[in-house]
Coordinates of C-alpha atoms in Angstrom, one line a residue:
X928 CA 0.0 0.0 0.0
X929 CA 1.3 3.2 -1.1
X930 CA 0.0 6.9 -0.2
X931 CA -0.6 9.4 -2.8
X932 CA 1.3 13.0 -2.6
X933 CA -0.5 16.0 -2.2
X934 CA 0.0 17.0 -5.7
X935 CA -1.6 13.8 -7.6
X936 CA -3.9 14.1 -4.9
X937 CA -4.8 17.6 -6.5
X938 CA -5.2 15.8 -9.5
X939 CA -7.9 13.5 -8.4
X940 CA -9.6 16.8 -6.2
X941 CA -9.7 18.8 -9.7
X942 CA -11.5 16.1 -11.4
X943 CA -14.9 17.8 -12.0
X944 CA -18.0 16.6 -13.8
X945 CA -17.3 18.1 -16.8
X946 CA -13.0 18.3 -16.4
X947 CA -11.5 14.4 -16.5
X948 CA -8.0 14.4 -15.3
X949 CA -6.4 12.0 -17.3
X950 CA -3.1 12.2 -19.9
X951 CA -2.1 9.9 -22.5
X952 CA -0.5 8.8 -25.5
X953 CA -1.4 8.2 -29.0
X954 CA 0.3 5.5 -30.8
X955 CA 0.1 4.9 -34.3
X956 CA 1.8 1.8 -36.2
X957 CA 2.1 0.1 -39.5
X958 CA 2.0 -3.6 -39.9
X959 CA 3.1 -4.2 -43.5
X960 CA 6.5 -5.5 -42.5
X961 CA 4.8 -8.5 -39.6
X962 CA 4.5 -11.6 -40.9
X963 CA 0.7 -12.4 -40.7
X964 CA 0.2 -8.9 -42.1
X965 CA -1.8 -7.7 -39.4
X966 CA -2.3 -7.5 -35.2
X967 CA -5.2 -9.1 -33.6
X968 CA -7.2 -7.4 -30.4
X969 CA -5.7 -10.8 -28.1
X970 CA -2.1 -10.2 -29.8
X971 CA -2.4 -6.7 -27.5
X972 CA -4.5 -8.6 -24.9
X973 CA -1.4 -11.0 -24.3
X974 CA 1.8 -7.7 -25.0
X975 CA -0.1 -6.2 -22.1
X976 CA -0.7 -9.8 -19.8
X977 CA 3.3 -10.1 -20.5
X978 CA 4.2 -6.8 -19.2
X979 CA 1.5 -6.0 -16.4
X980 CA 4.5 -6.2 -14.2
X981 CA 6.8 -3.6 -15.5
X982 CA 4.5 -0.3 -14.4
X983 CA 2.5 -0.2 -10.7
X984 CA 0.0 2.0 -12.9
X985 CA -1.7 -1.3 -14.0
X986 CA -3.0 -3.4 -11.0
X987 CA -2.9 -0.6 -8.6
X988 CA -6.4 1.2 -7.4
X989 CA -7.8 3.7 -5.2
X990 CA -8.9 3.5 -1.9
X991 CA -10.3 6.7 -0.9
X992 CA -9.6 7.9 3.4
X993 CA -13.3 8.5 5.2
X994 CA -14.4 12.0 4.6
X995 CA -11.2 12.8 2.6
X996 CA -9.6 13.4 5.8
X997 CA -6.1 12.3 4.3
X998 CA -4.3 11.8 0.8
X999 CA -6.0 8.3 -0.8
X1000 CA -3.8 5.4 -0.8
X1001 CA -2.8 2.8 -4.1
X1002 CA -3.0 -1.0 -3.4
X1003 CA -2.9 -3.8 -5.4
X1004 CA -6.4 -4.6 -6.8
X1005 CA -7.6 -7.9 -6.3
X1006 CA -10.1 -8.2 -8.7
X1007 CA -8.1 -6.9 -11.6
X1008 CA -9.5 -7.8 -14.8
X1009 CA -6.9 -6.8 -17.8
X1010 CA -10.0 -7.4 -20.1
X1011 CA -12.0 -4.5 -18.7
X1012 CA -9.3 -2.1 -19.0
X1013 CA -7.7 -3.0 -23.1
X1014 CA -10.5 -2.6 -24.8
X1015 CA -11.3 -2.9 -28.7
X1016 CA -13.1 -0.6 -31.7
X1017 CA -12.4 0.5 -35.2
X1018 CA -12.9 3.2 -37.2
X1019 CA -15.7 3.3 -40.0
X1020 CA -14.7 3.4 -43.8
X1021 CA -12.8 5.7 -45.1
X1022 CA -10.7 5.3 -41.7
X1023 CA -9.2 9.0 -41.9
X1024 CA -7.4 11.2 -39.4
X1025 CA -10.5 13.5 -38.9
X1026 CA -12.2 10.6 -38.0
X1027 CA -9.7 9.0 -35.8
X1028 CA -9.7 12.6 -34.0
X1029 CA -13.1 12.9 -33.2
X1030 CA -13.1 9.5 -32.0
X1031 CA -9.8 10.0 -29.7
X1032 CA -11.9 13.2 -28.5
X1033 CA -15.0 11.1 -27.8
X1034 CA -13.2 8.8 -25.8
X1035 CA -10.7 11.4 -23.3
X1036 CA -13.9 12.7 -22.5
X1037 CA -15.1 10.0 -20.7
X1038 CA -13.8 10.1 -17.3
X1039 CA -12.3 6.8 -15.4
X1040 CA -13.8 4.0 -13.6
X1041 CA -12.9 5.3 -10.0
X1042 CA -13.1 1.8 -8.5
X1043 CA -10.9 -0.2 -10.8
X1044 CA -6.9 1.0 -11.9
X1045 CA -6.9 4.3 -13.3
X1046 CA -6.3 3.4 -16.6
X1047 CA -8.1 2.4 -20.1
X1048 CA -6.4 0.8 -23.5
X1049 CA -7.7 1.4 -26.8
X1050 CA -6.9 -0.6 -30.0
X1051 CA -8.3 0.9 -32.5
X1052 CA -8.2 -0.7 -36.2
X1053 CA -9.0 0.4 -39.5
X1054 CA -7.0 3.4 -40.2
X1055 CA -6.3 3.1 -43.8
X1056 CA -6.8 6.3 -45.1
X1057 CA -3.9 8.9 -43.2
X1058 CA -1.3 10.4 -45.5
X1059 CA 2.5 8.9 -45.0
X1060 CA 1.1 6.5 -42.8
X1061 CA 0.1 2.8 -44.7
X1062 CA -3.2 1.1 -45.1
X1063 CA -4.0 -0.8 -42.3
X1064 CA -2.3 0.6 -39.6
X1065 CA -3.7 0.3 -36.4
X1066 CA -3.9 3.0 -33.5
X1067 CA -3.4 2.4 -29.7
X1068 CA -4.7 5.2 -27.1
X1069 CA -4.1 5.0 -23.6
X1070 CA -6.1 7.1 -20.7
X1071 CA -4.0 7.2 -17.5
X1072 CA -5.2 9.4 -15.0
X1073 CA -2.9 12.5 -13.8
X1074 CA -2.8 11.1 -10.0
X1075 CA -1.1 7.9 -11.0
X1076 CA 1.8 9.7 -13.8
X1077 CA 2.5 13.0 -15.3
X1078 CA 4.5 12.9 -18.5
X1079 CA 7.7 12.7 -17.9
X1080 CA 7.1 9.3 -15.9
X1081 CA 4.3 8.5 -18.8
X1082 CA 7.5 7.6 -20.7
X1083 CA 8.5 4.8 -18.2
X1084 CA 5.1 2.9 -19.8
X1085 CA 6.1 3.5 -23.2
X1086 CA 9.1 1.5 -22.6
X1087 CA 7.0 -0.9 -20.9
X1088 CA 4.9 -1.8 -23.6
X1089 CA 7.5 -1.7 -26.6
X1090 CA 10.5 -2.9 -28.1
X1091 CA 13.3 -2.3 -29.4
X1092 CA 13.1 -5.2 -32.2
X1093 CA 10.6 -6.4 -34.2
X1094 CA 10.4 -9.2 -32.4
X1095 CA 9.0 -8.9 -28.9
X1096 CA 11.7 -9.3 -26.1
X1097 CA 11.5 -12.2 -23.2
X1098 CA 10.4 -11.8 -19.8
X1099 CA 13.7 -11.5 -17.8
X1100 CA 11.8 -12.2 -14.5
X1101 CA 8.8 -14.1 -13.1
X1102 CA 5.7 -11.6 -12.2
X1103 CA 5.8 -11.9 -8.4
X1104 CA 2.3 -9.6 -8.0
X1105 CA 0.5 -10.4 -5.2
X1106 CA -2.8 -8.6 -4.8
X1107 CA -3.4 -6.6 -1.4
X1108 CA -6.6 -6.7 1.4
X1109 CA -8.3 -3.7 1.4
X1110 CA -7.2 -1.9 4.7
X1111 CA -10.5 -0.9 7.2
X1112 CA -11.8 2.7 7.6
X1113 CA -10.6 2.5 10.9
X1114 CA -6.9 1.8 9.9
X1115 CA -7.2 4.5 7.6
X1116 CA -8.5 7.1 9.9
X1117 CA -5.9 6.3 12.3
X1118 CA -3.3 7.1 9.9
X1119 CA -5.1 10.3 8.9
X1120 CA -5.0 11.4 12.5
X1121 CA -1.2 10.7 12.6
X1122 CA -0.7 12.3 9.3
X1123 CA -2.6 15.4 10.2
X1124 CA -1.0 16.1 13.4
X1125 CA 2.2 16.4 11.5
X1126 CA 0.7 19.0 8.8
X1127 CA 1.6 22.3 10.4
X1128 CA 4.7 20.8 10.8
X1129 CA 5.2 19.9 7.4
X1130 CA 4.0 23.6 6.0
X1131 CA 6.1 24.9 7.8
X1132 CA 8.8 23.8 6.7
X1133 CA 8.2 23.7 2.9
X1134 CA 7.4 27.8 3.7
X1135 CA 10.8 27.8 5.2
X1136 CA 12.4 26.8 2.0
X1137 CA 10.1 28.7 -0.4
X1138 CA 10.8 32.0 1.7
X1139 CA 14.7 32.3 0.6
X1140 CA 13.9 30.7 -3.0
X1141 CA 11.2 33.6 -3.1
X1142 CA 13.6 36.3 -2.1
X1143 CA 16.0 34.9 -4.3
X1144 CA 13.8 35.0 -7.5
X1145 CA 12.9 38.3 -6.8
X1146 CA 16.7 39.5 -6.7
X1147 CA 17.1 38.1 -10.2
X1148 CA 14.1 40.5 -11.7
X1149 CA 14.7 43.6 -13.2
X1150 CA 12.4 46.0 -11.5
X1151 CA 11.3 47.7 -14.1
X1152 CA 11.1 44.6 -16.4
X1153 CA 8.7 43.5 -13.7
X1154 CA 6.4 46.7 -13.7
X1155 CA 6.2 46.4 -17.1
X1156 CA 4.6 42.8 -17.0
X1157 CA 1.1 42.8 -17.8
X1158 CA -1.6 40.6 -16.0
X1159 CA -2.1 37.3 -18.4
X1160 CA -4.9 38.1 -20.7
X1161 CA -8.4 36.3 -21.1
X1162 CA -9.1 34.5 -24.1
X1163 CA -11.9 32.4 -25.8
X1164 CA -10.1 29.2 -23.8
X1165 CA -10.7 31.0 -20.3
X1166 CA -13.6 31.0 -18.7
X1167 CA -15.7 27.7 -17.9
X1168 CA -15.5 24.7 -20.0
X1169 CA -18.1 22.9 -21.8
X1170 CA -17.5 18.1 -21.5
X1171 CA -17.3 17.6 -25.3
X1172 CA -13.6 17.5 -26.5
X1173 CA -12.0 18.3 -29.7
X1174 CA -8.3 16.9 -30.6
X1175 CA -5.8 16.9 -33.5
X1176 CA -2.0 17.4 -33.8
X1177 CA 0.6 18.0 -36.9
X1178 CA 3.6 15.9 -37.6
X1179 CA 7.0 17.8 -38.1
X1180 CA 10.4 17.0 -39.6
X1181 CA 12.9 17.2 -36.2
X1182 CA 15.8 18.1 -38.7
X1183 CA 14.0 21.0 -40.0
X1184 CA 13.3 22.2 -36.0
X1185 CA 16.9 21.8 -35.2
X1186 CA 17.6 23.9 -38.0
X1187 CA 15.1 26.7 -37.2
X1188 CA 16.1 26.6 -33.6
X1189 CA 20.3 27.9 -35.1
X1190 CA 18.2 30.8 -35.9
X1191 CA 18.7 32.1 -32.5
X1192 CA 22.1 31.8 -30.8
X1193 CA 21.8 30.0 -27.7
X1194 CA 17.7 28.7 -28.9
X1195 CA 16.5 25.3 -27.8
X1196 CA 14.0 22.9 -29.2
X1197 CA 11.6 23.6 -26.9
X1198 CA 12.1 27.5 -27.7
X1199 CA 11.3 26.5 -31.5
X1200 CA 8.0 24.6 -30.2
X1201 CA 6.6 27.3 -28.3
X1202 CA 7.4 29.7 -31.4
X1203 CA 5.8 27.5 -33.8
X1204 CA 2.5 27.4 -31.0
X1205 CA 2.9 31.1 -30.0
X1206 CA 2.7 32.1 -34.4
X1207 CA 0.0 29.2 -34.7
X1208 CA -2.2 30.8 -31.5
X1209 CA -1.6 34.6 -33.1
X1210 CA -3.1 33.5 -36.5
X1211 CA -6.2 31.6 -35.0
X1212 CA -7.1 34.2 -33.0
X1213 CA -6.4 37.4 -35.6
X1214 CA -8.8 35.0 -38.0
X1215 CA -11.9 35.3 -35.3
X1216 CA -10.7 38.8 -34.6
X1217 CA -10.0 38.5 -31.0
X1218 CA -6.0 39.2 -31.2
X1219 CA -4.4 41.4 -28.7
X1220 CA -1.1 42.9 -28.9
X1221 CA -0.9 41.1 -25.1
X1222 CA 1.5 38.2 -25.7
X1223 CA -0.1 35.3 -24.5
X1224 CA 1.8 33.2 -21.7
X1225 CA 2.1 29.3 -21.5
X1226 CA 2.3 27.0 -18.5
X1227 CA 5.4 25.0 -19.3
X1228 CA 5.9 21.4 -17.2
X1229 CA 9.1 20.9 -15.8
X1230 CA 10.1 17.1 -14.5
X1231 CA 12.0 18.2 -11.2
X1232 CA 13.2 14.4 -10.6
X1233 CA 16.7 14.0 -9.1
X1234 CA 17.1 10.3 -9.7
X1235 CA 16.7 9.5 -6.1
X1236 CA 15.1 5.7 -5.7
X1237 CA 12.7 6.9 -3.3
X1238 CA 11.0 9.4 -5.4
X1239 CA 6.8 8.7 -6.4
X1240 CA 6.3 7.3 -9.7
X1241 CA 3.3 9.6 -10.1
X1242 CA 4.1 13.6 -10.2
X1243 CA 6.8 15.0 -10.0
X1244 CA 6.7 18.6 -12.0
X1245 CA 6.5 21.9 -11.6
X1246 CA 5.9 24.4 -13.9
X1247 CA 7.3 28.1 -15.6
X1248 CA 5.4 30.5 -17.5
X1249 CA 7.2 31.7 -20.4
X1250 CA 5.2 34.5 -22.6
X1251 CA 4.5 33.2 -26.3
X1252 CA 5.2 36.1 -27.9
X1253 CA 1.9 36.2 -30.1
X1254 CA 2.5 40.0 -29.7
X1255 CA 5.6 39.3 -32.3
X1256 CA 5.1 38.6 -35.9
X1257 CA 8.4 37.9 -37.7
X1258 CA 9.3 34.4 -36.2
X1259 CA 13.1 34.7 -36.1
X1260 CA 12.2 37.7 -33.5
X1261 CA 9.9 35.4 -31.8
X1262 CA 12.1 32.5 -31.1
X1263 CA 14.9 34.9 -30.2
X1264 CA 12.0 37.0 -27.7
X1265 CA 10.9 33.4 -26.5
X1266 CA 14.3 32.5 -26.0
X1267 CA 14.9 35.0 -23.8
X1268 CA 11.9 35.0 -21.9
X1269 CA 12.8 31.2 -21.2
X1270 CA 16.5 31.9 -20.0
X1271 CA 14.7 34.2 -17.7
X1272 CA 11.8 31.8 -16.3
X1273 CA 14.2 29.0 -15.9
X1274 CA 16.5 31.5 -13.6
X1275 CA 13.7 32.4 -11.7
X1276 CA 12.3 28.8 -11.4
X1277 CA 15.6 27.0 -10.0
X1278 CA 16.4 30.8 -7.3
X1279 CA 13.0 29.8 -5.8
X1280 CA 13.4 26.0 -6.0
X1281 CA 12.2 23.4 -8.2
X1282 CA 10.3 21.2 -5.4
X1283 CA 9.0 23.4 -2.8
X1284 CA 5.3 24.2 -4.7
X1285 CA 5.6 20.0 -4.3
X1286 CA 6.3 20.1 -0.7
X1287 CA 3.9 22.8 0.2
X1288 CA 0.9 20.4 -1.7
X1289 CA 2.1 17.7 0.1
X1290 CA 1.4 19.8 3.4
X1291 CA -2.1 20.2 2.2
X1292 CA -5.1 18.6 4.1
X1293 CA -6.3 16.4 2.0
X1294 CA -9.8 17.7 3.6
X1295 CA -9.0 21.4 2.9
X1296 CA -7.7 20.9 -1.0
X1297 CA -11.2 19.1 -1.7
X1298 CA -13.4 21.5 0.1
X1299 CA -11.4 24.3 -1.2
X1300 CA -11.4 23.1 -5.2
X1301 CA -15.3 22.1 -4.9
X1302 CA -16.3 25.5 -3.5
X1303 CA -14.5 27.1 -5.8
X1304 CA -16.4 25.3 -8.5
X1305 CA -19.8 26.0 -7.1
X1306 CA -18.9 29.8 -6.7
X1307 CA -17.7 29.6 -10.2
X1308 CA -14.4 31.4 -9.0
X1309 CA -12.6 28.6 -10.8
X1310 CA -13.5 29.7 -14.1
X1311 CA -14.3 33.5 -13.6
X1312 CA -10.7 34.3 -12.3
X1313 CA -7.6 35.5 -13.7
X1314 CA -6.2 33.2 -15.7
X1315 CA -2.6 31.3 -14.5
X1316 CA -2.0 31.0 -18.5
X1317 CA -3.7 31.2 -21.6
X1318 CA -2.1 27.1 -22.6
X1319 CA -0.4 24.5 -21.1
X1320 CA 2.5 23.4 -23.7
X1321 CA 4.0 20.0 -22.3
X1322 CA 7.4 18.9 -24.5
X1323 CA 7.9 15.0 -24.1
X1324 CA 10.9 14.2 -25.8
X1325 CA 11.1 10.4 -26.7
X1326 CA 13.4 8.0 -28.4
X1327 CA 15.1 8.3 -31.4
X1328 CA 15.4 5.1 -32.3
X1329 CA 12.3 3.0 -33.7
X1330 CA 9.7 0.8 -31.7
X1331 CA 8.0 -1.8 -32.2
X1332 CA 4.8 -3.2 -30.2
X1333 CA 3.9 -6.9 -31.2
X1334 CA 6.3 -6.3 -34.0
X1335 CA 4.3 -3.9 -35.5
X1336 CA 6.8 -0.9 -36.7
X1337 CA 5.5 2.7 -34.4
X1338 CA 5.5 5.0 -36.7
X1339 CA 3.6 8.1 -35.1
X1340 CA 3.9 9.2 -31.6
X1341 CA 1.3 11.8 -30.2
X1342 CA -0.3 13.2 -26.5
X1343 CA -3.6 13.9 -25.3
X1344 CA -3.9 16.3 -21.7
X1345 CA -5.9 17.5 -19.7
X1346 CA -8.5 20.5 -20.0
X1347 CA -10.2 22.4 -17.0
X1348 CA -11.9 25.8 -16.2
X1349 CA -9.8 28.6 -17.8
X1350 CA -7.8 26.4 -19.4
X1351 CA -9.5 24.9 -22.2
X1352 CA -6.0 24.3 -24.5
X1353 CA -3.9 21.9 -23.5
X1354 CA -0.7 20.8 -26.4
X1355 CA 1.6 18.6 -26.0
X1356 CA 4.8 18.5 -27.8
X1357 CA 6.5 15.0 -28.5
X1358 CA 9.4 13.5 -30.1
X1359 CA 10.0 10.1 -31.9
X1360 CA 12.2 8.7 -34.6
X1361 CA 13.4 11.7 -36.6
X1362 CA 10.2 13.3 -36.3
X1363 CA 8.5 16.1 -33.7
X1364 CA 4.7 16.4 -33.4
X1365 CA 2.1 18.8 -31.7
X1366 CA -1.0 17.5 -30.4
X1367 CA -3.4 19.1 -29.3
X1368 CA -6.7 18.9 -26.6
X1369 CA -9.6 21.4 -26.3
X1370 CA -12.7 22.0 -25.0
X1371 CA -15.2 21.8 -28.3
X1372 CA -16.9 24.6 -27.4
X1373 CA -13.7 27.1 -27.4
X1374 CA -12.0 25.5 -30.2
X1375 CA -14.8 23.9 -33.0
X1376 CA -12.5 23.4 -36.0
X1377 CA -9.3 21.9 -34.6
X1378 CA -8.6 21.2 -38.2
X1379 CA -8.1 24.7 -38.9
X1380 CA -5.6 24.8 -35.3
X1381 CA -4.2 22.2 -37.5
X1382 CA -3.9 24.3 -40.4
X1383 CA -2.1 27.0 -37.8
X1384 CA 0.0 25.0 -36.5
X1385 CA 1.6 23.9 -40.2
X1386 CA 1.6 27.7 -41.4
X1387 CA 3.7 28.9 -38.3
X1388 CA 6.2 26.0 -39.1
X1389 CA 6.1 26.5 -42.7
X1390 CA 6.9 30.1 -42.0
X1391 CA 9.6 29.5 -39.7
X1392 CA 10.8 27.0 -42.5
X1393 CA 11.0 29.1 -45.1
X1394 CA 13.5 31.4 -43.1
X1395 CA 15.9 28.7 -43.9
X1396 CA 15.3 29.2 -47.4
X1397 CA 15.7 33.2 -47.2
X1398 CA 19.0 32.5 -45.6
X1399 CA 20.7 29.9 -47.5
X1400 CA 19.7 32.6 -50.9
X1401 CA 21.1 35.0 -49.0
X1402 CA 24.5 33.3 -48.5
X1403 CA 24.6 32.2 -52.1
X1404 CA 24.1 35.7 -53.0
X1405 CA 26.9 36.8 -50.6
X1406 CA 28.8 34.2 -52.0
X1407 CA 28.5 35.3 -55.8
X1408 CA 28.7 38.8 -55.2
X1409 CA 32.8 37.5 -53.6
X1410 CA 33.1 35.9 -56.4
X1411 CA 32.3 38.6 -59.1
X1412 CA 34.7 40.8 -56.9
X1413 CA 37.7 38.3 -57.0
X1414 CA 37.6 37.9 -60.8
X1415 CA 36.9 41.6 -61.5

């Protein structure tokens, strides 16, 4: 039996009726090099039975404390059933992306089964109709909730569940699981006493380390940088969201960002993403005429794991806002502005410390964070205040080298997140075998046409792109104009 931190705790307490908390990836894969040309539902059924053992996620459950007086506890469930959990559909004829989105929306709307393992498989078959991806690939979606992983341990079941060859490795050990008693509501109210005698204690010291880190951050601001900063604006995704979903994503050539990123001296990938989001967000909103020369401002997860044994498998993550710089046009500027704004947040994030907003969650009543998140629901304060960011933008970086599930070759590697009250965009950026995608999740009712977010999303790349082109030109030109001087 394993307790919950405060913060995937928080996860579970923001879970509303119309604001599932659950992340996951999208995994698409071709099968025309397997053998029997194609992957049966019980092939997945048995790649999943083989490697139940490799992530807790799978057999592990809730069991909730009496009147939320503590942080829930995990324990082995009992009466796992790996049938109720990988489950099997396909997409109608002609099998295309639009309709594999709308389906992949459908589905992360539905919130989990709260009394069975927090998670929910999807093999999907039929998608025959995707350009640069072959006829009869098959798609699988997974729906973890936030409580049990955030995305940086989310890789840990990718591994799980893949290969490294096309054909599928052998089990190194035996699967030693053994399945745990439910413990009684008085044994867990006894340990909620304990636990929240030793609250106050625990607060104060995680304020104890924030104060310096606070102090700190504050001594790296300019002053009048810090004047200047202007509360983060309201957009169409703030304010109260609606349960229907929308979802898409674009595929990108990592080459071509690494390229775009030498742009700007000192630029990252992850600067290049948030360019490419920031110029996709600036024309989607000048094309429903609600731009603002207010640079919009991203919530940026930060995996703050030092590679301790003892650390949770669950969250672990804070987070730095970083402007967008939708107030910029020319992209070059942008990634250079973004760039800088990131050098910044990252300063500011390690002078106050990466952990404490961790430890001072932890402190929380499990009581008081429920209470607190529900009235704030029912008052609608959730949704009617100001706005921590305008999007969440979550880089994943994955592996480089190709993987294989069942021996079927991945080919395409997407995320799905989470949306909530004044924050109805949530992207995720991912990368996987020589290519870099952007996926998207949004609440339908802020975001209708994801296909023309999609269409963004490719014009603020292409336009970063075709700076390379103006460059390389402009060096041949240089070049040519030497050489006319040298022979004249």
């Amino acid at each position: 039996m394993e307790q919950l931190t405060g913060l995937d705790t928080l996860f579970l307490h923001g879970e509303l009726r119309h604001t599932p908390m659950h992340i996951g990836p999208l995994f698409i894969y071709d099968t025309s090099d397997v053998a029997a040309r194609s992957i049966t539902f019980d092939d997945i059924l048995a790649t999943f039975e083989a490697r139940l053992d490799r992530s807790t996620v799978f057999r592990r459950k809730l069991v909730n404390v009496p009147l939320n007086l503590d942080h829930p506890y995990w324990i082995e469930d009992g009466s796992f059933d790996l049938r109720f959990h990988v489950r099997h559909t396909a997409l109608p004829k002609p099998g295309d992306w639009q309709q594999l989105c709308t389906l992949v929306a459908r589905l992360h709307a539905q919130p989990l089964d709260r009394d069975r393992p927090l998670w929910e498989a999807y093999f999907i078959e039929g998608l025959d109709n995707v350009e640069g991806v072959p006829s009869g690939a098959f798609v699988l979606f997974l729906k973890i909730h936030h409580a049990a992983i955030d995305g940086a341990s989310g890789t840990r079941i990718m591994a799980a569940l893949h290969d490294i060859a096309p054909q599928p490795a052998k089990a190194l050990n035996a699967d030693d699981w053994n399945p745990e008693t439910q413990p009684s509501a008085t044994t867990l109210l006894k340990s909620a006493i304990r636990n929240n005698l030793r609250s106050p204690v625990k607060m104060a010291k995680a304020a104890g380390k924030g104060l310096p880190g606070l102090l700190r951050s504050r001594q790296t601001e300019d002053p009048d940088e810090a004047r200047d900063v202007p509360a983060i604006a309201r957009t169409r995704f703030s304010g109260p969201i609606g349960a229907s979903r929308a979802f898409g994503a674009v595929t990108l050539n990592f080459e071509y960002i690494r390229a775009i990123k030498s742009r700007a001296e000192g630029a990252t990938v992850n600067d290049t993403m948030l360019s490419i989001v920031g110029g996709a967000l600036r024309r989607y909103l000048l094309a429903k005429d609600e731009y603002s020369d207010t640079s919009l401002v991203t919530g940026a997860p930060v995996d703050v794991r030092t590679g301790g044994e003892d650390e949770p498998a669950g969250n672990v993550v804070s987070v730095m806002k970083i402007p967008l710089r939708t107030d910029i046009e020319r992209p070059t500027e942008r990634l250079r502005a973004i760039h800088a704004d990131s050098v910044k947040a990252k300063a500011n994030h390690d002078a106050f410390g990466s952990t404490v907003m961790a430890e001072i969650g932890n402190a929380i009543p499990s009581q008081v964070s429920s209470l607190g998140i529900r009235a704030a629901e029912v008052s609608g304060l959730l949704a009617g205040s100001r706005p921590l960011f305008n999007t969440i933008v979550s880089n994943l970086p994955g592996p480089q080298q190709t993987h294989y599930l069942a021996g079927a070759k991945l080919v395409r590697s997407y995320g799905a997140g989470p949306c909530w009250d004044n924050m109805g965009l949530f992207q995720v950026v991912n990368s996987y075998d020589g290519r870099v995608t952007i996926s998207f999740q949004a609440c339908r009712d802020m975001m209708p046409d994801p296909e023309f977010y999609e269409i963004c999303l490719q014009e603020s790349f292409n336009e970063h792109a075709s700076q390379l082109g103006a460059s390389k030109k402009k060096r041949r030109r240089v070049a040519a104009n030497k050489q006319t001087k040298n022979a004249a």
